[in-house]
mmCIF file with all atom_site columns, C-alpha atoms in Angstrom:
data_model
loop_
_atom_site.group_PDB
_atom_site.id
_atom_site.type_symbol
_atom_site.label_atom_id
_atom_site.label_alt_id
_atom_site.label_comp_id
_atom_site.label_asym_id
_atom_site.label_entity_id
_atom_site.label_seq_id
_atom_site.pdbx_PDB_ins_code
_atom_site.Cartn_x
_atom_site.Cartn_y
_atom_site.Cartn_z
_atom_site.occupancy
_atom_site.B_iso_or_equiv
_atom_site.pdbx_formal_charge
_atom_site.auth_seq_id
_atom_site.auth_comp_id
_atom_site.auth_asym_id
_atom_site.auth_atom_id
_atom_site.pdbx_PDB_model_num
ATOM 1   C CA . UNK A 1 1   ? 16.563 15.966 -8.574  1.00 63.00 ? 17  UNK A CA 1
ATOM 2   C CA . UNK A 1 2   ? 17.763 19.537 -8.361  1.00 66.00 ? 18  UNK A CA 1
ATOM 3   C CA . UNK A 1 3   ? 19.280 20.692 -5.094  1.00 88.00 ? 19  UNK A CA 1
ATOM 4   C CA . UNK A 1 4   ? 17.718 23.525 -3.105  1.00 94.00 ? 20  UNK A CA 1
ATOM 5   C CA . UNK A 1 5   ? 19.205 26.134 -0.787  1.00 95.00 ? 21  UNK A CA 1
ATOM 6   C CA . UNK A 1 6   ? 17.237 27.697 2.052   1.00 97.00 ? 22  UNK A CA 1
ATOM 7   C CA . UNK A 1 7   ? 18.208 29.929 4.964   1.00 97.00 ? 23  UNK A CA 1
ATOM 8   C CA . UNK A 1 8   ? 18.491 27.877 8.150   1.00 96.00 ? 24  UNK A CA 1
ATOM 9   C CA . UNK A 1 9   ? 16.181 30.069 10.195  1.00 97.00 ? 25  UNK A CA 1
ATOM 10  C CA . UNK A 1 10  ? 13.814 33.022 10.052  1.00 97.00 ? 26  UNK A CA 1
ATOM 11  C CA . UNK A 1 11  ? 11.628 34.911 12.487  1.00 97.00 ? 27  UNK A CA 1
ATOM 12  C CA . UNK A 1 12  ? 8.304  36.519 11.729  1.00 96.00 ? 28  UNK A CA 1
ATOM 13  C CA . UNK A 1 13  ? 5.911  38.569 13.841  1.00 97.00 ? 29  UNK A CA 1
ATOM 14  C CA . UNK A 1 14  ? 2.480  37.108 14.391  1.00 97.00 ? 30  UNK A CA 1
ATOM 15  C CA . UNK A 1 15  ? -0.038 38.514 11.933  1.00 97.00 ? 31  UNK A CA 1
ATOM 16  C CA . UNK A 1 16  ? 2.619  39.553 9.455   1.00 97.00 ? 32  UNK A CA 1
ATOM 17  C CA . UNK A 1 17  ? 3.416  37.869 6.173   1.00 97.00 ? 33  UNK A CA 1
ATOM 18  C CA . UNK A 1 18  ? 6.189  35.291 6.278   1.00 98.00 ? 34  UNK A CA 1
ATOM 19  C CA . UNK A 1 19  ? 8.270  35.127 3.110   1.00 98.00 ? 35  UNK A CA 1
ATOM 20  C CA . UNK A 1 20  ? 10.450 32.050 2.856   1.00 98.00 ? 36  UNK A CA 1
ATOM 21  C CA . UNK A 1 21  ? 12.990 31.997 0.006   1.00 98.00 ? 37  UNK A CA 1
ATOM 22  C CA . UNK A 1 22  ? 14.410 29.013 -1.830  1.00 97.00 ? 38  UNK A CA 1
ATOM 23  C CA . UNK A 1 23  ? 17.094 28.817 -4.478  1.00 96.00 ? 39  UNK A CA 1
ATOM 24  C CA . UNK A 1 24  ? 16.991 26.005 -7.022  1.00 95.00 ? 40  UNK A CA 1
ATOM 25  C CA . UNK A 1 25  ? 19.286 27.214 -9.762  1.00 93.00 ? 41  UNK A CA 1
ATOM 26  C CA . UNK A 1 26  ? 19.775 23.756 -11.307 1.00 91.00 ? 42  UNK A CA 1
ATOM 27  C CA . UNK A 1 27  ? 16.090 23.000 -11.723 1.00 92.00 ? 43  UNK A CA 1
ATOM 28  C CA . UNK A 1 28  ? 15.210 21.348 -15.008 1.00 88.00 ? 44  UNK A CA 1
ATOM 29  C CA . UNK A 1 29  ? 12.232 22.047 -17.197 1.00 87.00 ? 45  UNK A CA 1
ATOM 30  C CA . UNK A 1 30  ? 10.036 19.190 -16.011 1.00 86.00 ? 46  UNK A CA 1
ATOM 31  C CA . UNK A 1 31  ? 10.691 19.594 -12.295 1.00 90.00 ? 47  UNK A CA 1
ATOM 32  C CA . UNK A 1 32  ? 8.156  21.033 -9.912  1.00 91.00 ? 48  UNK A CA 1
ATOM 33  C CA . UNK A 1 33  ? 8.775  23.067 -6.775  1.00 94.00 ? 49  UNK A CA 1
ATOM 34  C CA . UNK A 1 34  ? 7.134  21.589 -3.685  1.00 93.00 ? 50  UNK A CA 1
ATOM 35  C CA . UNK A 1 35  ? 6.813  23.040 -0.214  1.00 95.00 ? 51  UNK A CA 1
ATOM 36  C CA . UNK A 1 36  ? 6.219  20.974 2.896   1.00 95.00 ? 52  UNK A CA 1
ATOM 37  C CA . UNK A 1 37  ? 6.404  21.893 6.536   1.00 97.00 ? 53  UNK A CA 1
ATOM 38  C CA . UNK A 1 38  ? 7.056  19.849 9.640   1.00 97.00 ? 54  UNK A CA 1
ATOM 39  C CA . UNK A 1 39  ? 5.770  20.916 12.984  1.00 96.00 ? 55  UNK A CA 1
ATOM 40  C CA . UNK A 1 40  ? 7.803  19.522 15.853  1.00 91.00 ? 56  UNK A CA 1
ATOM 41  C CA . UNK A 1 41  ? 7.442  15.749 16.274  1.00 89.00 ? 57  UNK A CA 1
ATOM 42  C CA . UNK A 1 42  ? 4.904  15.405 13.462  1.00 94.00 ? 58  UNK A CA 1
ATOM 43  C CA . UNK A 1 43  ? 5.047  14.099 9.921   1.00 95.00 ? 59  UNK A CA 1
ATOM 44  C CA . UNK A 1 44  ? 5.593  16.537 7.037   1.00 95.00 ? 60  UNK A CA 1
ATOM 45  C CA . UNK A 1 45  ? 2.538  18.419 5.821   1.00 93.00 ? 61  UNK A CA 1
ATOM 46  C CA . UNK A 1 46  ? 2.034  19.340 2.179   1.00 91.00 ? 62  UNK A CA 1
ATOM 47  C CA . UNK A 1 47  ? 1.619  23.069 1.578   1.00 94.00 ? 63  UNK A CA 1
ATOM 48  C CA . UNK A 1 48  ? 1.746  23.837 -2.125  1.00 94.00 ? 64  UNK A CA 1
ATOM 49  C CA . UNK A 1 49  ? 3.531  23.072 -5.366  1.00 92.00 ? 65  UNK A CA 1
ATOM 50  C CA . UNK A 1 50  ? 4.012  24.688 -8.758  1.00 93.00 ? 66  UNK A CA 1
ATOM 51  C CA . UNK A 1 51  ? 5.812  24.426 -12.071 1.00 93.00 ? 67  UNK A CA 1
ATOM 52  C CA . UNK A 1 52  ? 6.261  27.946 -13.363 1.00 92.00 ? 68  UNK A CA 1
ATOM 53  C CA . UNK A 1 53  ? 3.124  29.930 -12.646 1.00 88.00 ? 69  UNK A CA 1
ATOM 54  C CA . UNK A 1 54  ? 2.422  31.457 -9.277  1.00 94.00 ? 70  UNK A CA 1
ATOM 55  C CA . UNK A 1 55  ? 0.084  29.362 -7.177  1.00 95.00 ? 71  UNK A CA 1
ATOM 56  C CA . UNK A 1 56  ? -2.198 30.126 -4.257  1.00 96.00 ? 72  UNK A CA 1
ATOM 57  C CA . UNK A 1 57  ? -4.252 27.949 -1.973  1.00 94.00 ? 73  UNK A CA 1
ATOM 58  C CA . UNK A 1 58  ? -5.864 28.309 1.422   1.00 94.00 ? 74  UNK A CA 1
ATOM 59  C CA . UNK A 1 59  ? -2.547 27.899 3.204   1.00 94.00 ? 75  UNK A CA 1
ATOM 60  C CA . UNK A 1 60  ? -0.044 29.893 1.189   1.00 97.00 ? 76  UNK A CA 1
ATOM 61  C CA . UNK A 1 61  ? 1.119  31.449 -2.041  1.00 98.00 ? 77  UNK A CA 1
ATOM 62  C CA . UNK A 1 62  ? 4.036  30.284 -4.128  1.00 98.00 ? 78  UNK A CA 1
ATOM 63  C CA . UNK A 1 63  ? 5.912  32.785 -6.262  1.00 98.00 ? 79  UNK A CA 1
ATOM 64  C CA . UNK A 1 64  ? 8.316  31.294 -8.809  1.00 97.00 ? 80  UNK A CA 1
ATOM 65  C CA . UNK A 1 65  ? 10.704 33.579 -10.669 1.00 96.00 ? 81  UNK A CA 1
ATOM 66  C CA . UNK A 1 66  ? 10.500 33.715 -14.434 1.00 95.00 ? 82  UNK A CA 1
ATOM 67  C CA . UNK A 1 67  ? 13.797 31.856 -14.842 1.00 95.00 ? 83  UNK A CA 1
ATOM 68  C CA . UNK A 1 68  ? 12.555 29.302 -12.274 1.00 95.00 ? 84  UNK A CA 1
ATOM 69  C CA . UNK A 1 69  ? 15.823 29.454 -10.384 1.00 95.00 ? 85  UNK A CA 1
ATOM 70  C CA . UNK A 1 70  ? 14.228 30.578 -7.159  1.00 96.00 ? 86  UNK A CA 1
ATOM 71  C CA . UNK A 1 71  ? 10.895 30.733 -5.423  1.00 97.00 ? 87  UNK A CA 1
ATOM 72  C CA . UNK A 1 72  ? 9.251  32.240 -2.369  1.00 98.00 ? 88  UNK A CA 1
ATOM 73  C CA . UNK A 1 73  ? 6.636  30.729 -0.135  1.00 98.00 ? 89  UNK A CA 1
ATOM 74  C CA . UNK A 1 74  ? 4.357  33.332 1.387   1.00 98.00 ? 90  UNK A CA 1
ATOM 75  C CA . UNK A 1 75  ? 2.246  32.763 4.466   1.00 98.00 ? 91  UNK A CA 1
ATOM 76  C CA . UNK A 1 76  ? 0.061  35.887 4.322   1.00 97.00 ? 92  UNK A CA 1
ATOM 77  C CA . UNK A 1 77  ? -0.827 36.171 7.995   1.00 96.00 ? 93  UNK A CA 1
ATOM 78  C CA . UNK A 1 78  ? 1.476  34.053 10.113  1.00 97.00 ? 94  UNK A CA 1
ATOM 79  C CA . UNK A 1 79  ? 0.184  32.607 13.361  1.00 97.00 ? 95  UNK A CA 1
ATOM 80  C CA . UNK A 1 80  ? 2.005  30.927 16.217  1.00 97.00 ? 96  UNK A CA 1
ATOM 81  C CA . UNK A 1 81  ? 0.866  27.574 14.827  1.00 96.00 ? 97  UNK A CA 1
ATOM 82  C CA . UNK A 1 82  ? 2.875  28.222 11.676  1.00 97.00 ? 98  UNK A CA 1
ATOM 83  C CA . UNK A 1 83  ? 6.098  27.783 13.633  1.00 98.00 ? 99  UNK A CA 1
ATOM 84  C CA . UNK A 1 84  ? 7.721  24.818 11.885  1.00 97.00 ? 100 UNK A CA 1
ATOM 85  C CA . UNK A 1 85  ? 10.546 23.704 9.618   1.00 97.00 ? 101 UNK A CA 1
ATOM 86  C CA . UNK A 1 86  ? 9.686  24.514 6.005   1.00 98.00 ? 102 UNK A CA 1
ATOM 87  C CA . UNK A 1 87  ? 11.159 22.388 3.247   1.00 97.00 ? 103 UNK A CA 1
ATOM 88  C CA . UNK A 1 88  ? 11.496 23.436 -0.367  1.00 96.00 ? 104 UNK A CA 1
ATOM 89  C CA . UNK A 1 89  ? 11.862 20.404 -2.630  1.00 94.00 ? 105 UNK A CA 1
ATOM 90  C CA . UNK A 1 90  ? 12.317 20.119 -6.362  1.00 91.00 ? 106 UNK A CA 1
ATOM 91  C CA . UNK A 1 91  ? 11.046 16.956 -7.982  1.00 87.00 ? 107 UNK A CA 1
ATOM 92  C CA . UNK A 1 92  ? 9.958  15.545 -11.279 1.00 79.00 ? 108 UNK A CA 1
ATOM 93  C CA . UNK A 1 93  ? 6.328  14.579 -11.506 1.00 67.00 ? 109 UNK A CA 1
ATOM 94  C CA . UNK A 1 94  ? 6.227  12.097 -14.330 1.00 60.00 ? 110 UNK A CA 1
ATOM 95  C CA . UNK A 1 95  ? 5.192  8.485  -14.107 1.00 51.00 ? 111 UNK A CA 1
ATOM 96  C CA . UNK A 1 96  ? 8.663  7.582  -12.933 1.00 50.00 ? 112 UNK A CA 1
ATOM 97  C CA . UNK A 1 97  ? 8.795  10.428 -10.435 1.00 54.00 ? 113 UNK A CA 1
ATOM 98  C CA . UNK A 1 98  ? 11.237 9.833  -7.657  1.00 67.00 ? 114 UNK A CA 1
ATOM 99  C CA . UNK A 1 99  ? 10.602 10.122 -3.981  1.00 76.00 ? 115 UNK A CA 1
ATOM 100 C CA . UNK A 1 100 ? 10.763 13.417 -2.139  1.00 85.00 ? 116 UNK A CA 1
ATOM 101 C CA . UNK A 1 101 ? 14.257 14.201 -0.901  1.00 85.00 ? 117 UNK A CA 1
ATOM 102 C CA . UNK A 1 102 ? 14.441 16.575 2.037   1.00 90.00 ? 118 UNK A CA 1
ATOM 103 C CA . UNK A 1 103 ? 17.158 19.145 2.599   1.00 90.00 ? 119 UNK A CA 1
ATOM 104 C CA . UNK A 1 104 ? 17.739 20.940 5.864   1.00 91.00 ? 120 UNK A CA 1
ATOM 105 C CA . UNK A 1 105 ? 14.860 23.395 5.459   1.00 96.00 ? 121 UNK A CA 1
ATOM 106 C CA . UNK A 1 106 ? 14.144 26.713 7.161   1.00 97.00 ? 122 UNK A CA 1
ATOM 107 C CA . UNK A 1 107 ? 13.089 26.884 10.797  1.00 97.00 ? 123 UNK A CA 1
ATOM 108 C CA . UNK A 1 108 ? 10.388 29.550 10.880  1.00 98.00 ? 124 UNK A CA 1
ATOM 109 C CA . UNK A 1 109 ? 9.604  30.931 14.302  1.00 98.00 ? 125 UNK A CA 1
ATOM 110 C CA . UNK A 1 110 ? 6.511  33.097 14.587  1.00 98.00 ? 126 UNK A CA 1
ATOM 111 C CA . UNK A 1 111 ? 6.876  35.501 17.466  1.00 97.00 ? 127 UNK A CA 1
ATOM 112 C CA . UNK A 1 112 ? 3.953  36.852 19.507  1.00 95.00 ? 128 UNK A CA 1
ATOM 113 C CA . UNK Q 2 1   ? -8.703 12.514 1.650   1.00 63.00 ? 7   UNK Q CA 1
ATOM 114 C CA . UNK Q 2 2   ? -5.207 11.020 1.312   1.00 83.00 ? 8   UNK Q CA 1
ATOM 115 C CA . UNK Q 2 3   ? -4.700 10.120 4.951   1.00 91.00 ? 9   UNK Q CA 1
ATOM 116 C CA . UNK Q 2 4   ? -1.793 7.988  6.119   1.00 94.00 ? 10  UNK Q CA 1
ATOM 117 C CA . UNK Q 2 5   ? -1.732 6.533  9.604   1.00 96.00 ? 11  UNK Q CA 1
ATOM 118 C CA . UNK Q 2 6   ? 1.041  4.964  11.620  1.00 97.00 ? 12  UNK Q CA 1
ATOM 119 C CA . UNK Q 2 7   ? 0.926  2.685  14.606  1.00 97.00 ? 13  UNK Q CA 1
ATOM 120 C CA . UNK Q 2 8   ? 2.175  2.941  17.221  1.00 97.00 ? 14  UNK Q CA 1
ATOM 121 C CA . UNK Q 2 9   ? 2.810  6.663  17.608  1.00 97.00 ? 15  UNK Q CA 1
ATOM 122 C CA . UNK Q 2 10  ? 5.551  5.902  20.071  1.00 97.00 ? 16  UNK Q CA 1
ATOM 123 C CA . UNK Q 2 11  ? 7.225  2.791  21.415  1.00 97.00 ? 17  UNK Q CA 1
ATOM 124 C CA . UNK Q 2 12  ? 9.890  1.990  23.979  1.00 97.00 ? 18  UNK Q CA 1
ATOM 125 C CA . UNK Q 2 13  ? 11.700 -1.310 23.729  1.00 96.00 ? 19  UNK Q CA 1
ATOM 126 C CA . UNK Q 2 14  ? 14.679 -3.011 25.245  1.00 96.00 ? 20  UNK Q CA 1
ATOM 127 C CA . UNK Q 2 15  ? 17.923 -3.485 23.405  1.00 97.00 ? 21  UNK Q CA 1
ATOM 128 C CA . UNK Q 2 16  ? 17.966 -6.715 21.427  1.00 97.00 ? 22  UNK Q CA 1
ATOM 129 C CA . UNK Q 2 17  ? 14.231 -6.934 20.861  1.00 97.00 ? 23  UNK Q CA 1
ATOM 130 C CA . UNK Q 2 18  ? 12.356 -6.329 17.605  1.00 97.00 ? 24  UNK Q CA 1
ATOM 131 C CA . UNK Q 2 19  ? 9.753  -3.685 16.960  1.00 97.00 ? 25  UNK Q CA 1
ATOM 132 C CA . UNK Q 2 20  ? 7.161  -3.520 14.193  1.00 97.00 ? 26  UNK Q CA 1
ATOM 133 C CA . UNK Q 2 21  ? 5.725  -0.243 12.910  1.00 98.00 ? 27  UNK Q CA 1
ATOM 134 C CA . UNK Q 2 22  ? 2.639  -0.216 10.708  1.00 97.00 ? 28  UNK Q CA 1
ATOM 135 C CA . UNK Q 2 23  ? 1.815  2.306  8.012   1.00 96.00 ? 29  UNK Q CA 1
ATOM 136 C CA . UNK Q 2 24  ? -1.629 2.409  6.426   1.00 95.00 ? 30  UNK Q CA 1
ATOM 137 C CA . UNK Q 2 25  ? -3.150 4.441  3.646   1.00 92.00 ? 31  UNK Q CA 1
ATOM 138 C CA . UNK Q 2 26  ? -6.710 4.954  4.827   1.00 91.00 ? 32  UNK Q CA 1
ATOM 139 C CA . UNK Q 2 27  ? -8.540 6.247  1.782   1.00 87.00 ? 33  UNK Q CA 1
ATOM 140 C CA . UNK Q 2 28  ? -6.413 5.413  -1.203  1.00 86.00 ? 34  UNK Q CA 1
ATOM 141 C CA . UNK Q 2 29  ? -4.364 2.584  -2.598  1.00 88.00 ? 35  UNK Q CA 1
ATOM 142 C CA . UNK Q 2 30  ? -0.667 3.119  -2.145  1.00 87.00 ? 36  UNK Q CA 1
ATOM 143 C CA . UNK Q 2 31  ? 1.318  1.501  -4.899  1.00 86.00 ? 37  UNK Q CA 1
ATOM 144 C CA . UNK Q 2 32  ? 4.522  2.841  -3.409  1.00 90.00 ? 38  UNK Q CA 1
ATOM 145 C CA . UNK Q 2 33  ? 5.472  3.437  0.191   1.00 93.00 ? 39  UNK Q CA 1
ATOM 146 C CA . UNK Q 2 34  ? 8.523  5.117  1.582   1.00 94.00 ? 40  UNK Q CA 1
ATOM 147 C CA . UNK Q 2 35  ? 10.165 4.895  4.988   1.00 96.00 ? 41  UNK Q CA 1
ATOM 148 C CA . UNK Q 2 36  ? 12.124 7.817  6.375   1.00 96.00 ? 42  UNK Q CA 1
ATOM 149 C CA . UNK Q 2 37  ? 14.134 8.204  9.552   1.00 97.00 ? 43  UNK Q CA 1
ATOM 150 C CA . UNK Q 2 38  ? 14.773 11.448 11.370  1.00 96.00 ? 44  UNK Q CA 1
ATOM 151 C CA . UNK Q 2 39  ? 17.282 11.983 14.160  1.00 95.00 ? 45  UNK Q CA 1
ATOM 152 C CA . UNK Q 2 40  ? 16.920 14.972 16.514  1.00 92.00 ? 46  UNK Q CA 1
ATOM 153 C CA . UNK Q 2 41  ? 17.495 18.326 14.836  1.00 89.00 ? 47  UNK Q CA 1
ATOM 154 C CA . UNK Q 2 42  ? 18.159 16.652 11.504  1.00 92.00 ? 48  UNK Q CA 1
ATOM 155 C CA . UNK Q 2 43  ? 16.183 16.361 8.304   1.00 93.00 ? 49  UNK Q CA 1
ATOM 156 C CA . UNK Q 2 44  ? 14.300 13.339 7.070   1.00 94.00 ? 50  UNK Q CA 1
ATOM 157 C CA . UNK Q 2 45  ? 16.486 10.673 5.499   1.00 94.00 ? 51  UNK Q CA 1
ATOM 158 C CA . UNK Q 2 46  ? 14.979 8.146  3.133   1.00 94.00 ? 52  UNK Q CA 1
ATOM 159 C CA . UNK Q 2 47  ? 15.597 4.578  4.257   1.00 95.00 ? 53  UNK Q CA 1
ATOM 160 C CA . UNK Q 2 48  ? 13.798 2.520  1.662   1.00 94.00 ? 54  UNK Q CA 1
ATOM 161 C CA . UNK Q 2 49  ? 11.160 2.459  -1.040  1.00 92.00 ? 55  UNK Q CA 1
ATOM 162 C CA . UNK Q 2 50  ? 8.730  -0.378 -1.503  1.00 90.00 ? 56  UNK Q CA 1
ATOM 163 C CA . UNK Q 2 51  ? 6.227  -1.219 -4.201  1.00 87.00 ? 57  UNK Q CA 1
ATOM 164 C CA . UNK Q 2 52  ? 3.290  -3.436 -3.377  1.00 82.00 ? 58  UNK Q CA 1
ATOM 165 C CA . UNK Q 2 53  ? 4.185  -7.075 -3.823  1.00 81.00 ? 59  UNK Q CA 1
ATOM 166 C CA . UNK Q 2 54  ? 7.868  -6.413 -4.482  1.00 84.00 ? 60  UNK Q CA 1
ATOM 167 C CA . UNK Q 2 55  ? 10.977 -6.371 -2.375  1.00 88.00 ? 61  UNK Q CA 1
ATOM 168 C CA . UNK Q 2 56  ? 11.946 -3.020 -0.940  1.00 91.00 ? 62  UNK Q CA 1
ATOM 169 C CA . UNK Q 2 57  ? 14.806 -0.980 -2.352  1.00 92.00 ? 63  UNK Q CA 1
ATOM 170 C CA . UNK Q 2 58  ? 17.091 0.271  0.394   1.00 95.00 ? 64  UNK Q CA 1
ATOM 171 C CA . UNK Q 2 59  ? 19.170 3.423  0.348   1.00 93.00 ? 65  UNK Q CA 1
ATOM 172 C CA . UNK Q 2 60  ? 22.904 3.152  0.662   1.00 94.00 ? 66  UNK Q CA 1
ATOM 173 C CA . UNK Q 2 61  ? 23.991 2.519  4.220   1.00 94.00 ? 67  UNK Q CA 1
ATOM 174 C CA . UNK Q 2 62  ? 20.660 1.105  5.392   1.00 95.00 ? 68  UNK Q CA 1
ATOM 175 C CA . UNK Q 2 63  ? 20.883 -2.524 6.486   1.00 94.00 ? 69  UNK Q CA 1
ATOM 176 C CA . UNK Q 2 64  ? 18.122 -4.500 4.833   1.00 93.00 ? 70  UNK Q CA 1
ATOM 177 C CA . UNK Q 2 65  ? 18.450 -7.377 7.297   1.00 94.00 ? 71  UNK Q CA 1
ATOM 178 C CA . UNK Q 2 66  ? 17.988 -5.022 10.202  1.00 96.00 ? 72  UNK Q CA 1
ATOM 179 C CA . UNK Q 2 67  ? 15.124 -2.960 8.827   1.00 97.00 ? 73  UNK Q CA 1
ATOM 180 C CA . UNK Q 2 68  ? 12.656 -5.422 7.351   1.00 96.00 ? 74  UNK Q CA 1
ATOM 181 C CA . UNK Q 2 69  ? 9.995  -3.893 5.146   1.00 94.00 ? 75  UNK Q CA 1
ATOM 182 C CA . UNK Q 2 70  ? 6.863  -5.674 4.019   1.00 91.00 ? 76  UNK Q CA 1
ATOM 183 C CA . UNK Q 2 71  ? 4.387  -4.111 1.605   1.00 89.00 ? 77  UNK Q CA 1
ATOM 184 C CA . UNK Q 2 72  ? 1.976  -6.979 1.199   1.00 82.00 ? 78  UNK Q CA 1
ATOM 185 C CA . UNK Q 2 73  ? -1.116 -4.969 0.312   1.00 90.00 ? 79  UNK Q CA 1
ATOM 186 C CA . UNK Q 2 74  ? -2.015 -1.674 -1.309  1.00 89.00 ? 80  UNK Q CA 1
ATOM 187 C CA . UNK Q 2 75  ? -2.935 -0.161 2.034   1.00 92.00 ? 81  UNK Q CA 1
ATOM 188 C CA . UNK Q 2 76  ? -0.381 -1.560 4.468   1.00 93.00 ? 82  UNK Q CA 1
ATOM 189 C CA . UNK Q 2 77  ? 3.366  -1.503 4.844   1.00 94.00 ? 83  UNK Q CA 1
ATOM 190 C CA . UNK Q 2 78  ? 5.323  -2.563 7.901   1.00 95.00 ? 84  UNK Q CA 1
ATOM 191 C CA . UNK Q 2 79  ? 8.801  -1.721 9.086   1.00 97.00 ? 85  UNK Q CA 1
ATOM 192 C CA . UNK Q 2 80  ? 10.371 -4.131 11.564  1.00 97.00 ? 86  UNK Q CA 1
ATOM 193 C CA . UNK Q 2 81  ? 13.471 -3.019 13.399  1.00 97.00 ? 87  UNK Q CA 1
ATOM 194 C CA . UNK Q 2 82  ? 15.197 -6.260 14.336  1.00 97.00 ? 88  UNK Q CA 1
ATOM 195 C CA . UNK Q 2 83  ? 17.545 -6.600 17.297  1.00 96.00 ? 89  UNK Q CA 1
ATOM 196 C CA . UNK Q 2 84  ? 17.118 -2.950 18.111  1.00 96.00 ? 90  UNK Q CA 1
ATOM 197 C CA . UNK Q 2 85  ? 19.947 -0.997 19.702  1.00 96.00 ? 91  UNK Q CA 1
ATOM 198 C CA . UNK Q 2 86  ? 19.963 2.445  21.348  1.00 96.00 ? 92  UNK Q CA 1
ATOM 199 C CA . UNK Q 2 87  ? 21.403 3.989  18.171  1.00 96.00 ? 93  UNK Q CA 1
ATOM 200 C CA . UNK Q 2 88  ? 18.217 2.933  16.366  1.00 97.00 ? 94  UNK Q CA 1
ATOM 201 C CA . UNK Q 2 89  ? 16.255 5.334  18.539  1.00 97.00 ? 95  UNK Q CA 1
ATOM 202 C CA . UNK Q 2 90  ? 14.738 7.789  16.104  1.00 97.00 ? 96  UNK Q CA 1
ATOM 203 C CA . UNK Q 2 91  ? 11.560 9.198  14.590  1.00 97.00 ? 97  UNK Q CA 1
ATOM 204 C CA . UNK Q 2 92  ? 10.344 6.904  11.804  1.00 98.00 ? 98  UNK Q CA 1
ATOM 205 C CA . UNK Q 2 93  ? 7.989  8.374  9.214   1.00 97.00 ? 99  UNK Q CA 1
ATOM 206 C CA . UNK Q 2 94  ? 6.233  6.548  6.420   1.00 97.00 ? 100 UNK Q CA 1
ATOM 207 C CA . UNK Q 2 95  ? 4.912  8.073  3.244   1.00 94.00 ? 101 UNK Q CA 1
ATOM 208 C CA . UNK Q 2 96  ? 2.561  6.672  0.660   1.00 92.00 ? 102 UNK Q CA 1
ATOM 209 C CA . UNK Q 2 97  ? 1.992  7.443  -2.980  1.00 88.00 ? 103 UNK Q CA 1
ATOM 210 C CA . UNK Q 2 98  ? -0.842 6.358  -5.213  1.00 77.00 ? 104 UNK Q CA 1
ATOM 211 C CA . UNK Q 2 99  ? -0.311 6.198  -8.928  1.00 57.00 ? 105 UNK Q CA 1
ATOM 212 C CA . UNK Q 2 100 ? -3.204 4.168  -10.199 1.00 53.00 ? 106 UNK Q CA 1
ATOM 213 C CA . UNK Q 2 101 ? -5.028 7.293  -11.332 1.00 54.00 ? 107 UNK Q CA 1
ATOM 214 C CA . UNK Q 2 102 ? -1.972 9.383  -12.031 1.00 54.00 ? 108 UNK Q CA 1
ATOM 215 C CA . UNK Q 2 103 ? -1.644 10.728 -8.503  1.00 60.00 ? 109 UNK Q CA 1
ATOM 216 C CA . UNK Q 2 104 ? 2.060  10.914 -7.841  1.00 68.00 ? 110 UNK Q CA 1
ATOM 217 C CA . UNK Q 2 105 ? 1.850  12.956 -4.684  1.00 78.00 ? 111 UNK Q CA 1
ATOM 218 C CA . UNK Q 2 106 ? 3.362  11.680 -1.478  1.00 86.00 ? 112 UNK Q CA 1
ATOM 219 C CA . UNK Q 2 107 ? 1.327  11.738 1.689   1.00 90.00 ? 113 UNK Q CA 1
ATOM 220 C CA . UNK Q 2 108 ? 2.995  11.391 5.059   1.00 94.00 ? 114 UNK Q CA 1
ATOM 221 C CA . UNK Q 2 109 ? 2.069  9.616  8.238   1.00 96.00 ? 115 UNK Q CA 1
ATOM 222 C CA . UNK Q 2 110 ? 2.354  11.261 11.650  1.00 97.00 ? 116 UNK Q CA 1
ATOM 223 C CA . UNK Q 2 111 ? 5.517  9.372  12.558  1.00 97.00 ? 117 UNK Q CA 1
ATOM 224 C CA . UNK Q 2 112 ? 6.541  6.833  15.194  1.00 98.00 ? 118 UNK Q CA 1
ATOM 225 C CA . UNK Q 2 113 ? 8.960  7.711  17.961  1.00 97.00 ? 119 UNK Q CA 1
ATOM 226 C CA . UNK Q 2 114 ? 11.151 4.707  18.794  1.00 98.00 ? 120 UNK Q CA 1
ATOM 227 C CA . UNK Q 2 115 ? 13.231 4.685  21.958  1.00 97.00 ? 121 UNK Q CA 1
ATOM 228 C CA . UNK Q 2 116 ? 15.524 1.739  22.588  1.00 97.00 ? 122 UNK Q CA 1
ATOM 229 C CA . UNK Q 2 117 ? 16.751 1.391  26.148  1.00 96.00 ? 123 UNK Q CA 1
#
């Protein structure tokens, strides 16, 4: 699976949009970009995933660059409860898809 | 849907004893289950992968005789930490994946905090 690079930490003001970047320059054509988050002392929570088109759900938006070498997770209106470690993961999704491999992620702190 | 539970949520045990952690998929059949371990301020590290009815595949550096994994049914996997030592204290997280209907997503349990005294 392709390796990802994320900034170790970011701050965001409550109510503002949080934009979390991820570089995955070695991503291959059949690999998806997944985002999970982990609130302190809890299991990871799925946020969103995409292949090459931008995606949006009730939690967030995922913007993937045209060359697919980077992506941005957008939390449109961050709240204090969004404080967590956010993991960007690249993974194949075929029948023989491998397990999710976690990097070090980005610690997002939402400030009041 | 796609809920994974773990029991217990936390456990304290004495050094030398064994501890069993259960992982259940509540509303789907999990053909594959994963066990992760997370030390403080570190990321999740995969310990092993198990398919229902088969022996688990352990990651390099994980002792299979110390961390016994049983995946006897499509909804239950157990991790037994045998002869636990203080260095085994960690946050253990299971994850389950379906597959019967093409669902290859992984769903995570809430984790189990193990403290060995």
